[in-house]
Short mmCIF file of C-alpha atoms and ligand atoms in Angstrom, two decimals:
data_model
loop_
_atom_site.label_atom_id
_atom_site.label_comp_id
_atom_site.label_asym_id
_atom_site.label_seq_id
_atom_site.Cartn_x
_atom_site.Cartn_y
_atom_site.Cartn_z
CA UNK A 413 221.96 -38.73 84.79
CA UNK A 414 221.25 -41.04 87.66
CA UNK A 415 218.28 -42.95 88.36
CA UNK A 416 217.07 -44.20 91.42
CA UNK A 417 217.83 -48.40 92.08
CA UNK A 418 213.82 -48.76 91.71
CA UNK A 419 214.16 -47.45 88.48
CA UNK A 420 217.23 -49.52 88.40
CA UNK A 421 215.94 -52.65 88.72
CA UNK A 422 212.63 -51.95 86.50
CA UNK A 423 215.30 -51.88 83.50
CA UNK A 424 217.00 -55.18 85.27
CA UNK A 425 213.73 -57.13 84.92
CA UNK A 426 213.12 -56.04 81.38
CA UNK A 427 216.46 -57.85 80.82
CA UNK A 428 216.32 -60.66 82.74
CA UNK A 429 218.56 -59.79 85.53
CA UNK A 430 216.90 -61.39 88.70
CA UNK A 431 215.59 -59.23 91.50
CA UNK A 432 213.82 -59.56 94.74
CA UNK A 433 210.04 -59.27 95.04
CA UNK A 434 209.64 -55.57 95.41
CA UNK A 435 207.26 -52.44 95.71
CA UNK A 436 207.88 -48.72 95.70
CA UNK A 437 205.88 -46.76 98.32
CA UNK A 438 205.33 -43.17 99.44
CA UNK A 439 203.91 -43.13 103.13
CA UNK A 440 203.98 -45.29 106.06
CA UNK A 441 200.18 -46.61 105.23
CA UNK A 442 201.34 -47.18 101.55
CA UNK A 443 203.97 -49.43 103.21
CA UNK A 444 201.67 -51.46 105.05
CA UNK A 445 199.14 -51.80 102.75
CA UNK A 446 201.89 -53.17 100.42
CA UNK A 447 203.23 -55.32 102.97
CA UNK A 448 199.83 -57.08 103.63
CA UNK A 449 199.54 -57.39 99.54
CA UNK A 450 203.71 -58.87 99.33
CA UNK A 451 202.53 -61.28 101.84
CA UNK A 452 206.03 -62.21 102.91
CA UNK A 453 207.06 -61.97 106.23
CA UNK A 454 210.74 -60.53 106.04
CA UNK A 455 211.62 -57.41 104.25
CA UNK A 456 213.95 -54.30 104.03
CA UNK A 457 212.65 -51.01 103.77
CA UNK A 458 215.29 -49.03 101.55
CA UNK A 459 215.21 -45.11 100.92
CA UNK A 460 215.55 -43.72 97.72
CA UNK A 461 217.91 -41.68 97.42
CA UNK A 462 220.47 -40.81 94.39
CA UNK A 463 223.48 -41.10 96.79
CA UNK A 464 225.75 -44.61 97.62
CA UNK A 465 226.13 -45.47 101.26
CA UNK A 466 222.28 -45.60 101.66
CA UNK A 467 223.23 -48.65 104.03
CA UNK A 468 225.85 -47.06 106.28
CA UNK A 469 223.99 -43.99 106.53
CA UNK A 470 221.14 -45.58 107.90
CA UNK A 471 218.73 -45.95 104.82
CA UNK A 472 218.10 -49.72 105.10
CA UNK A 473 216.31 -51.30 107.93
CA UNK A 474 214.61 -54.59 107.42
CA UNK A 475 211.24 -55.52 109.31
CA UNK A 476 209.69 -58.63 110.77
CA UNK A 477 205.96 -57.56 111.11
CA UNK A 478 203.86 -55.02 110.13
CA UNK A 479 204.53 -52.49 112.96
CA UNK A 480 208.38 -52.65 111.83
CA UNK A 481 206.73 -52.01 108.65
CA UNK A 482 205.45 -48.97 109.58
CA UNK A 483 207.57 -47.24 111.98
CA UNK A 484 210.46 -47.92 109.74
CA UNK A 485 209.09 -46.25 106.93
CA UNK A 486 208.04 -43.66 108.83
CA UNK A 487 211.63 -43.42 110.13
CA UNK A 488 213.61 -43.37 106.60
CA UNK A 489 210.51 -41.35 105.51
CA UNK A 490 211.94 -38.22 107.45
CA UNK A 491 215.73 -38.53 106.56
CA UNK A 492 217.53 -35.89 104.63
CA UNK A 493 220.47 -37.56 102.30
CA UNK A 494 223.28 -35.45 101.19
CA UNK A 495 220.91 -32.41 101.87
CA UNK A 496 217.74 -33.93 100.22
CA UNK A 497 214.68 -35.08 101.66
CA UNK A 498 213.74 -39.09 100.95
CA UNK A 499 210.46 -39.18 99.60
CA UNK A 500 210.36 -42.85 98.47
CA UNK A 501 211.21 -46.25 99.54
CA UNK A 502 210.81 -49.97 98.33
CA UNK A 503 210.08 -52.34 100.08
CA UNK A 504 211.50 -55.81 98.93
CA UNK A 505 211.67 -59.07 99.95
CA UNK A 506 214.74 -59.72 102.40
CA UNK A 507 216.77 -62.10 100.74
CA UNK A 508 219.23 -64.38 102.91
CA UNK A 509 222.75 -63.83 101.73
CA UNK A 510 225.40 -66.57 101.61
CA UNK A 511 228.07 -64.22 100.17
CA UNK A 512 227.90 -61.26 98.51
CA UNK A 513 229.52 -60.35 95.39
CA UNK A 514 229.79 -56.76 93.29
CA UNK A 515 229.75 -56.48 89.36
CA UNK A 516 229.76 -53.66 87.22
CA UNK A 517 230.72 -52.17 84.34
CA UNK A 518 232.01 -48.51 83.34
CA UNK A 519 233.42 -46.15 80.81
CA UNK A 520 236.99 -45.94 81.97
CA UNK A 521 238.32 -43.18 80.53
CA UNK A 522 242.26 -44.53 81.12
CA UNK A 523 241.55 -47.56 79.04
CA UNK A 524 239.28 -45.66 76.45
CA UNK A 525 236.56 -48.78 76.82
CA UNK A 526 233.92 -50.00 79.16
CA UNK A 527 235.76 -52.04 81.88
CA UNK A 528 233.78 -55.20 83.57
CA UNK A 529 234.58 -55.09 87.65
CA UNK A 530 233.98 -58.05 89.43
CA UNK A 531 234.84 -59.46 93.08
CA UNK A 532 233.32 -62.12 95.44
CA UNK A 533 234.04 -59.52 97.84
CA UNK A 534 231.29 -57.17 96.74
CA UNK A 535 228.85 -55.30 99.63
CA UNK A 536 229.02 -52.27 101.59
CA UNK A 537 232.98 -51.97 102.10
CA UNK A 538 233.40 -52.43 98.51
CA UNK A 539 235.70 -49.11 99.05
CA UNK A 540 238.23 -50.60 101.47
CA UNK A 541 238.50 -53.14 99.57
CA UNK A 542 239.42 -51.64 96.40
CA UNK A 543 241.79 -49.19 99.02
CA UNK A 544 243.61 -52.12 100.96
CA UNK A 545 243.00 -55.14 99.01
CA UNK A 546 242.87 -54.63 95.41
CA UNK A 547 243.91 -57.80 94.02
CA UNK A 548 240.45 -58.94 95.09
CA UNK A 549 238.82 -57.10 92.32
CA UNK A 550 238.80 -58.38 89.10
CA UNK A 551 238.90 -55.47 85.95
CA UNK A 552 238.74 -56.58 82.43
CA UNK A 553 238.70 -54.38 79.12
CA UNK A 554 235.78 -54.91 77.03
CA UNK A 555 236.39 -54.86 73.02
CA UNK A 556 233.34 -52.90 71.79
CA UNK A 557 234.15 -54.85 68.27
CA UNK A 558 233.85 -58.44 70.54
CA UNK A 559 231.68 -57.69 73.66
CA UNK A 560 231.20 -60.60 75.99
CA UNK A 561 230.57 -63.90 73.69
CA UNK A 562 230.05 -67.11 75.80
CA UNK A 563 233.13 -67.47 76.28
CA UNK A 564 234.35 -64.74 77.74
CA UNK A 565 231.01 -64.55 80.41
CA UNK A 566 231.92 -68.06 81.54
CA UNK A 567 235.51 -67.05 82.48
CA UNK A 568 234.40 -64.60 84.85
CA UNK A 569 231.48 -66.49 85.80
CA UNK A 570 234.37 -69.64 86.46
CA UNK A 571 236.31 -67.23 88.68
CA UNK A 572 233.89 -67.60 91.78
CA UNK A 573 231.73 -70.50 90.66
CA UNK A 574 233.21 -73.65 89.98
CA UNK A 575 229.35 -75.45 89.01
CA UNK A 576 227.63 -74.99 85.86
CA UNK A 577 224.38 -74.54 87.70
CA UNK A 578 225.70 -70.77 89.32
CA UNK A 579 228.21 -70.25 86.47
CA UNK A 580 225.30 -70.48 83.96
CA UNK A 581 223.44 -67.72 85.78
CA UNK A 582 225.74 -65.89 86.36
CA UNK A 583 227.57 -65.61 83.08
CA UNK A 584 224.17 -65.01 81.95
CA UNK A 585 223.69 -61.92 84.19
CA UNK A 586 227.25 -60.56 82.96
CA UNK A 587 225.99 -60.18 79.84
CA UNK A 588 222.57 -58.69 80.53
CA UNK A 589 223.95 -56.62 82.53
CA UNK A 590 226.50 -55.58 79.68
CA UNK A 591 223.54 -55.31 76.79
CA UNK A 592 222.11 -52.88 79.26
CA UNK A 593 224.68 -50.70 79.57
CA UNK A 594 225.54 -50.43 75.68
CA UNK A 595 221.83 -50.27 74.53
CA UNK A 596 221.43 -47.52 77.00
CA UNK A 597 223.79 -45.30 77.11
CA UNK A 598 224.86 -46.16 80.23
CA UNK A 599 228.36 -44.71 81.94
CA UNK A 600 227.86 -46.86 84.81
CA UNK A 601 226.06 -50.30 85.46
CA UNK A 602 226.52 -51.91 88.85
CA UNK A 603 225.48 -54.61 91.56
CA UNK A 604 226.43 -54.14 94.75
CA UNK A 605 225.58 -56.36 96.06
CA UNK A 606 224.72 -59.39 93.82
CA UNK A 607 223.67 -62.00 96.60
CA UNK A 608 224.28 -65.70 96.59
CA UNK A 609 221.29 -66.75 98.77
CA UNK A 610 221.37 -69.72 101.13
CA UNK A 611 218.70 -70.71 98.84
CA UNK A 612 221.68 -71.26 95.87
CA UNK A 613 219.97 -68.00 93.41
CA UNK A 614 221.91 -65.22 92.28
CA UNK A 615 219.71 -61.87 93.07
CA UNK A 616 220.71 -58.58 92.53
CA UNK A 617 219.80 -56.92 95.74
CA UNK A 618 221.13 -53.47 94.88
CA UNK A 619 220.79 -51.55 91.10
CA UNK A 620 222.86 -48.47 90.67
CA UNK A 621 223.38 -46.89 86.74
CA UNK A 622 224.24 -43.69 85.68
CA UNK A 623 223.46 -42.60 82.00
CA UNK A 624 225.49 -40.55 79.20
CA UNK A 625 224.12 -36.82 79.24
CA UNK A 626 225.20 -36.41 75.82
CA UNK A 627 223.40 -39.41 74.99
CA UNK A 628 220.22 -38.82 76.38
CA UNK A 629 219.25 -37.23 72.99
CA UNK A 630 218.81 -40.82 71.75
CA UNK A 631 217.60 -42.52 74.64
CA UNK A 632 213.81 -40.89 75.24
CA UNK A 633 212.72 -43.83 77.28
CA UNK A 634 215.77 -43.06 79.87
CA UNK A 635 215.27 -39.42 79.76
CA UNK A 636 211.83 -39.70 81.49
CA UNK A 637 213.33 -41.86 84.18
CA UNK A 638 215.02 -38.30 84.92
CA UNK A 639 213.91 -36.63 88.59
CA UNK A 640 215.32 -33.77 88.79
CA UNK A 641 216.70 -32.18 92.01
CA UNK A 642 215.81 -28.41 92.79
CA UNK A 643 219.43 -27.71 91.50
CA UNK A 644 218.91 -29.93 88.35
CA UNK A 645 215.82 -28.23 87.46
CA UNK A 646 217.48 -25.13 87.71
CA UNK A 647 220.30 -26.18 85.18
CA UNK A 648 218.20 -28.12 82.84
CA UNK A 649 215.57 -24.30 82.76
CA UNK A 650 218.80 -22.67 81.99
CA UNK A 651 220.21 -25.21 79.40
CA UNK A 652 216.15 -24.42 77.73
CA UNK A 653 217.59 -20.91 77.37
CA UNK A 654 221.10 -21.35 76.18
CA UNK A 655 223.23 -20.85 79.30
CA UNK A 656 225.63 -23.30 81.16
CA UNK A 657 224.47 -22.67 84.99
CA UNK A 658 225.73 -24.90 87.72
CA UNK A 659 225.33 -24.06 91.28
CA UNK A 660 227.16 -23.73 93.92
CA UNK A 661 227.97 -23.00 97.65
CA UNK A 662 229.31 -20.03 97.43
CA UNK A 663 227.44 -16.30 97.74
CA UNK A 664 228.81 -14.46 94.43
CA UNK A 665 226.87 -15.20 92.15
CA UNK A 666 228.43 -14.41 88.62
CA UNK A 667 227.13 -13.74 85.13
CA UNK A 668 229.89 -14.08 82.63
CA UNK A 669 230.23 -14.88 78.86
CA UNK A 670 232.49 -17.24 77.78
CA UNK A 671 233.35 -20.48 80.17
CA UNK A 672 237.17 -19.92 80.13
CA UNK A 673 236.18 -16.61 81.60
CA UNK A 674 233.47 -17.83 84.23
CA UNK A 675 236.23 -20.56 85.88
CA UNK A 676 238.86 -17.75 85.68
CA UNK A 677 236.50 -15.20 87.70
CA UNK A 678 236.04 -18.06 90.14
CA UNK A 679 238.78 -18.91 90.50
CA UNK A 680 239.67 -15.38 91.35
CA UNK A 681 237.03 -15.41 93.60
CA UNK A 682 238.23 -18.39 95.36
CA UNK A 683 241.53 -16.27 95.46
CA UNK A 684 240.37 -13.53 97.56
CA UNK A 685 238.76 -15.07 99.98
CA UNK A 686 235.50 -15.95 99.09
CA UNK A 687 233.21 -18.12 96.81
CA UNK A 688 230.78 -18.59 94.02
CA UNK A 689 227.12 -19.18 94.01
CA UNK A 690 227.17 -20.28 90.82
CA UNK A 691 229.04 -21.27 87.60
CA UNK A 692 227.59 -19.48 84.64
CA UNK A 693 228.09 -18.52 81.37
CA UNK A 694 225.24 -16.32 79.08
CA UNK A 695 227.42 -17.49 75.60
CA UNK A 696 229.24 -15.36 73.25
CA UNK A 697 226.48 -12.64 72.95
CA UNK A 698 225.23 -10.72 76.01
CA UNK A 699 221.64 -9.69 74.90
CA UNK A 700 219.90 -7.96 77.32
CA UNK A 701 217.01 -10.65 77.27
CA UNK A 702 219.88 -13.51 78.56
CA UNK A 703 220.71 -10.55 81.43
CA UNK A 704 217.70 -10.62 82.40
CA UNK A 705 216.72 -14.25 82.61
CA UNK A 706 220.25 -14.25 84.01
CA UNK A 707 219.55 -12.60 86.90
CA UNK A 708 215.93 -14.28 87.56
CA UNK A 709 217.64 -17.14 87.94
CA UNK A 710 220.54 -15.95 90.49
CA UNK A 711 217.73 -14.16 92.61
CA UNK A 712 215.79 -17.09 92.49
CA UNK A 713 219.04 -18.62 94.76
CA UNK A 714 218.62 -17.50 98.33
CA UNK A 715 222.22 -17.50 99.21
CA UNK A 716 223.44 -15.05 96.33
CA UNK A 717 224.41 -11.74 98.49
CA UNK A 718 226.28 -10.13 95.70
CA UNK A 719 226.25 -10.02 91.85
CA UNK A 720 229.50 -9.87 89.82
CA UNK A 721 228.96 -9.50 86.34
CA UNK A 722 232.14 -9.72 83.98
CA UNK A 723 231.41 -9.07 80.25
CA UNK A 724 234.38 -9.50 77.65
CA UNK A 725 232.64 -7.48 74.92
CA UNK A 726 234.30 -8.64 71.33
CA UNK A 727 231.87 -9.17 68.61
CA UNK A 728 229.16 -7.77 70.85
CA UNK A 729 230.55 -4.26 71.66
CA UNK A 730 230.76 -2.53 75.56
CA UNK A 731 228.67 -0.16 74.86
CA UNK A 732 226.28 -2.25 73.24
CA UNK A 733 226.60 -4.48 76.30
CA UNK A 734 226.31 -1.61 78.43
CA UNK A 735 222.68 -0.44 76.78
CA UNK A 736 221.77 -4.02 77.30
CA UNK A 737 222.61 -4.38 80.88
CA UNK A 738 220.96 -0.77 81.94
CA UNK A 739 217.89 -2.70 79.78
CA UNK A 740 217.88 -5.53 81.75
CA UNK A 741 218.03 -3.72 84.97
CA UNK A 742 215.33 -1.06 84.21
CA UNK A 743 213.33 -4.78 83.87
CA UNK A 744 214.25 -6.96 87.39
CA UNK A 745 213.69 -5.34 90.64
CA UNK A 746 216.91 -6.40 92.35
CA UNK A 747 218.08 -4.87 95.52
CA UNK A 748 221.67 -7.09 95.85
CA UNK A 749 224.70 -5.12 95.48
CA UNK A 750 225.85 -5.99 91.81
CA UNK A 751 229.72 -5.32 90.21
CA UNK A 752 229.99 -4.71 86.30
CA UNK A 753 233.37 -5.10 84.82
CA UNK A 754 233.19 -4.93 81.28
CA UNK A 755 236.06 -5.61 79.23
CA UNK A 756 236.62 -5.34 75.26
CA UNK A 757 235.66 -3.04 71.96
CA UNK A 758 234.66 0.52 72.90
CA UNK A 759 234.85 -0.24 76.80
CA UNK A 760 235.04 3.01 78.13
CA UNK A 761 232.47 4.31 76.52
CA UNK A 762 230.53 1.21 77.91
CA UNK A 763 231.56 2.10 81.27
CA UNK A 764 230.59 6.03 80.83
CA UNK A 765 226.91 4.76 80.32
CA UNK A 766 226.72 2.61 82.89
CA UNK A 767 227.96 4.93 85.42
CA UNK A 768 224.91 6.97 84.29
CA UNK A 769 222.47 4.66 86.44
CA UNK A 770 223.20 4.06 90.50
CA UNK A 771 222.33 0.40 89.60
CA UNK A 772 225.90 -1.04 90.01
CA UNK A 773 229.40 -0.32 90.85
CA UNK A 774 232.06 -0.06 87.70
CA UNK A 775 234.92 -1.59 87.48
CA UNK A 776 237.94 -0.95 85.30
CA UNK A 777 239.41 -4.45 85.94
CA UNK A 778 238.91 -7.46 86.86
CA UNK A 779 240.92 -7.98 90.05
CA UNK A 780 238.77 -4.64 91.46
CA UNK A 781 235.69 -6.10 90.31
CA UNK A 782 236.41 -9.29 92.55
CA UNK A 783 237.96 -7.51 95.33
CA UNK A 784 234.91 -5.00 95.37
CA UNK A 785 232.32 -8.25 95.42
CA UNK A 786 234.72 -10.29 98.24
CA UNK A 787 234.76 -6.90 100.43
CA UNK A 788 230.83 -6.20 99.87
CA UNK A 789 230.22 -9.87 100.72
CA UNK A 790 232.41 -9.23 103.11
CA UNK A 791 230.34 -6.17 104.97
CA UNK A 792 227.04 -7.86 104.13
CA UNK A 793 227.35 -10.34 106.10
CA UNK A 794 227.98 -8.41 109.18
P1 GDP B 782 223.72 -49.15 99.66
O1 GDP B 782 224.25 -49.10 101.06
O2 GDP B 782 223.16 -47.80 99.26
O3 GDP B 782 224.70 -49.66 98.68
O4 GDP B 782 222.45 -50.13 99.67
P2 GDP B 782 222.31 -51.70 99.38
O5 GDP B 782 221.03 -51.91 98.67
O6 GDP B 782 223.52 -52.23 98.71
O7 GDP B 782 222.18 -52.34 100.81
C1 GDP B 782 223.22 -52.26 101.75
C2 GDP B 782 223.45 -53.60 102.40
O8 GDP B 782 222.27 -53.99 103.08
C3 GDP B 782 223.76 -54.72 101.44
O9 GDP B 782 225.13 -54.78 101.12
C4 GDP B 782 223.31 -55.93 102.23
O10 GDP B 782 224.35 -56.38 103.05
C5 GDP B 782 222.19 -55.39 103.10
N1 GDP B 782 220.91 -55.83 102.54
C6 GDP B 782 220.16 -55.22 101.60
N2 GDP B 782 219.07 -55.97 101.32
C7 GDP B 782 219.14 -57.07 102.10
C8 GDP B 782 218.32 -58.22 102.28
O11 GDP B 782 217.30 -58.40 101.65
N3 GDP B 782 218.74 -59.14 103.19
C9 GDP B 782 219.86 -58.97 103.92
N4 GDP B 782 220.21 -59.91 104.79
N5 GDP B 782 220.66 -57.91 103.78
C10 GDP B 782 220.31 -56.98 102.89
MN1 MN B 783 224.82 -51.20 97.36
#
């Protein structure tokens, strides 16, 4: 789970980490009036937005007066990011940067521990750097049985800063930043950047953390911080009822039981030509209450053209399965061509009953049911 950097840097201040004067607004006037209230002459006006690159994409404008204010809200106020629309900014204080350094820390998965990342060459071409010059980024294991004593935040800290009065803070901001990460659940905890200003203060201008799914069971406080994308909702509504659903690009959209089985019929989808709307898998049972919430939620995607359902019927028998599906269908008006191939225990007599209703087309296997949805894509989109 994500969270956006306001949210970010509301968990930064409840652990000390220094951050600029800031205030999150919805609309143009919101901006102003908040800019009047700030009081400070200088500020950037950031989107907020649950993609990186907000910077390079345009999502970061700073403003000398109050008509700067205003229009540039207004202007990041009507930007789409990776497909979604920004709704929010924050206004903060614009901070004058001597040099601009990155820290972070992440569950690094070839190491099996959380790995600290640090470099004095931190900003928005963080990327190239780790690409073309990666000796200028500093990674260090973290022993979960150790942490980061003293000790071991001053030698980082000494790496860049060679005076007690930065090396202090910033040792000190190593290990917030750490205690965050643990105590939360985190899987990713960064600054990019974490300004020097000309001033001499460490500030972390930018607040980026990404949270543990599996862990969000434990952490209640983070789990409201959640704001779900249309996409999100739909896969948290379907997680409610017991299904893995992911979405897609694609126009197939595919009911299947079992997730060996769902990546196998897209990838065989993928094969022939097309692609899936959808990754999703009812479970080992195919009642026909999970068709039919199955189904509400592919017709509830605009860009599913045809339905391939493949059903491996073991414990739950075809014909069983079959009774279920012509169930389901008698209860969702669908008008979208939709494929059965049903697989397993007693199939053909599974397949004799649902040839009895003009719902759907039958397959015997499971390379005709795919061809049969690729070439009805295929002739729907004419
Ligand atoms: P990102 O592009 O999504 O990572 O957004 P950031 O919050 O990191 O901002 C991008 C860049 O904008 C930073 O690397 C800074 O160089 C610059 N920036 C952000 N805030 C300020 C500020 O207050 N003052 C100045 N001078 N630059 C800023
Ligand atoms: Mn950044």
């Amino acid at each position: 789970m994500k969270i956006h950097e306001y949210q970010a840097k509301e968990l930064f201040s409840i652990y000390g980490i220094p951050v600029e004067k800031h205030a999150l607004c919805h609309t143009a006037d919101g901006a102003l009036a908040a800019y009047h209230r700030m009081g400070i002459p200088r500020v950037v006006i950031k989107a907020q937005a649950l993609v990186g690159g907000r910077g390079k994409a345009g999502g970061i404008k700073s403003a000398l007066n109050a008509e700067e204010v205003y229009r540039n809200t207004k202007t990041i106020l009507t930007m789409t990011m990776k497909g979604l629309p920004i709704t929010k900014v924050l206004l903060s204080e614009a901070v004058n940067i001597a040099s601009e350094y990155y820290l972070g820390f992440v569950v690094d998965r070839n190491t099996h521990a959380v790995v600290l990342i640090i470099s004095d060459t931190g900003g928005m071409d963080i990327e190239e750097v780790a690409r073309n010059t990666p000796e200028k980024i500093v990674r260090f294991k973290i022993d979960p049985a150790i942490g980061i004593p003293d000790y071991l935040a001053r030698r980082f800290a000494f790496l860049y800063f060679n005076r007690i009065e930065l090396a202090g803070p910033m040792s000190t901001i190593i290990q917030s930043l750490y205690k965050l990460f643990v105590e939360n659940d985190a899987s990713l905890a960064e600054i990019n950047p974490l300004v020097l200003t000309t001033e001499g203060h460490l500030v972390a201008v930018d607040a980026k953390i990404t949270f543990d799914d599996n862990a969000l069971y434990r952490q209640p406080k983070i789990h409201t911080l959640f704001e779900p994308t249309i996409d999100e909702k739909a896969e948290a509504l379907a997680k409610e009822k017991g299904f893995v659903y992911i979405r897609m690009d694609g126009e197939i959209g595919c009911i299947v039981n079992g997730a060996g089985l769902a990546m196998a019929t897209m990838d065989m989808i993928k094969l022939y030509g097309a692609a899936p709307a959808n990754f999703l898998d009812i479970g080992g049972s195919s009642n026909p209450a999970k068709v039919v919430e199955a189904m509400k939620m592919l017709l509830n995607d605009k860009q599913v053209k045809v339905v391939l359902i493949n059903i491996f019927g073991g414990i739950t028998r075809c014909d069983d399965v079959a009774m279920g599906l012509l169930e389901a269908f008698e209860k969702v008006n669908i008008n979208i061509p939709t494929i059965v191939r049903l697989t397993g225990t007693n199939e053909q007599r599974g397949r004799e009953l649902l040839r009895t209703s003009n719902r759907f087309r039958v397959a015997e296997t499971m390379k005709e049911a795919v061809l049969w949805a690729v070439q009805t894509l295929k002739r729907e989109s004419i």
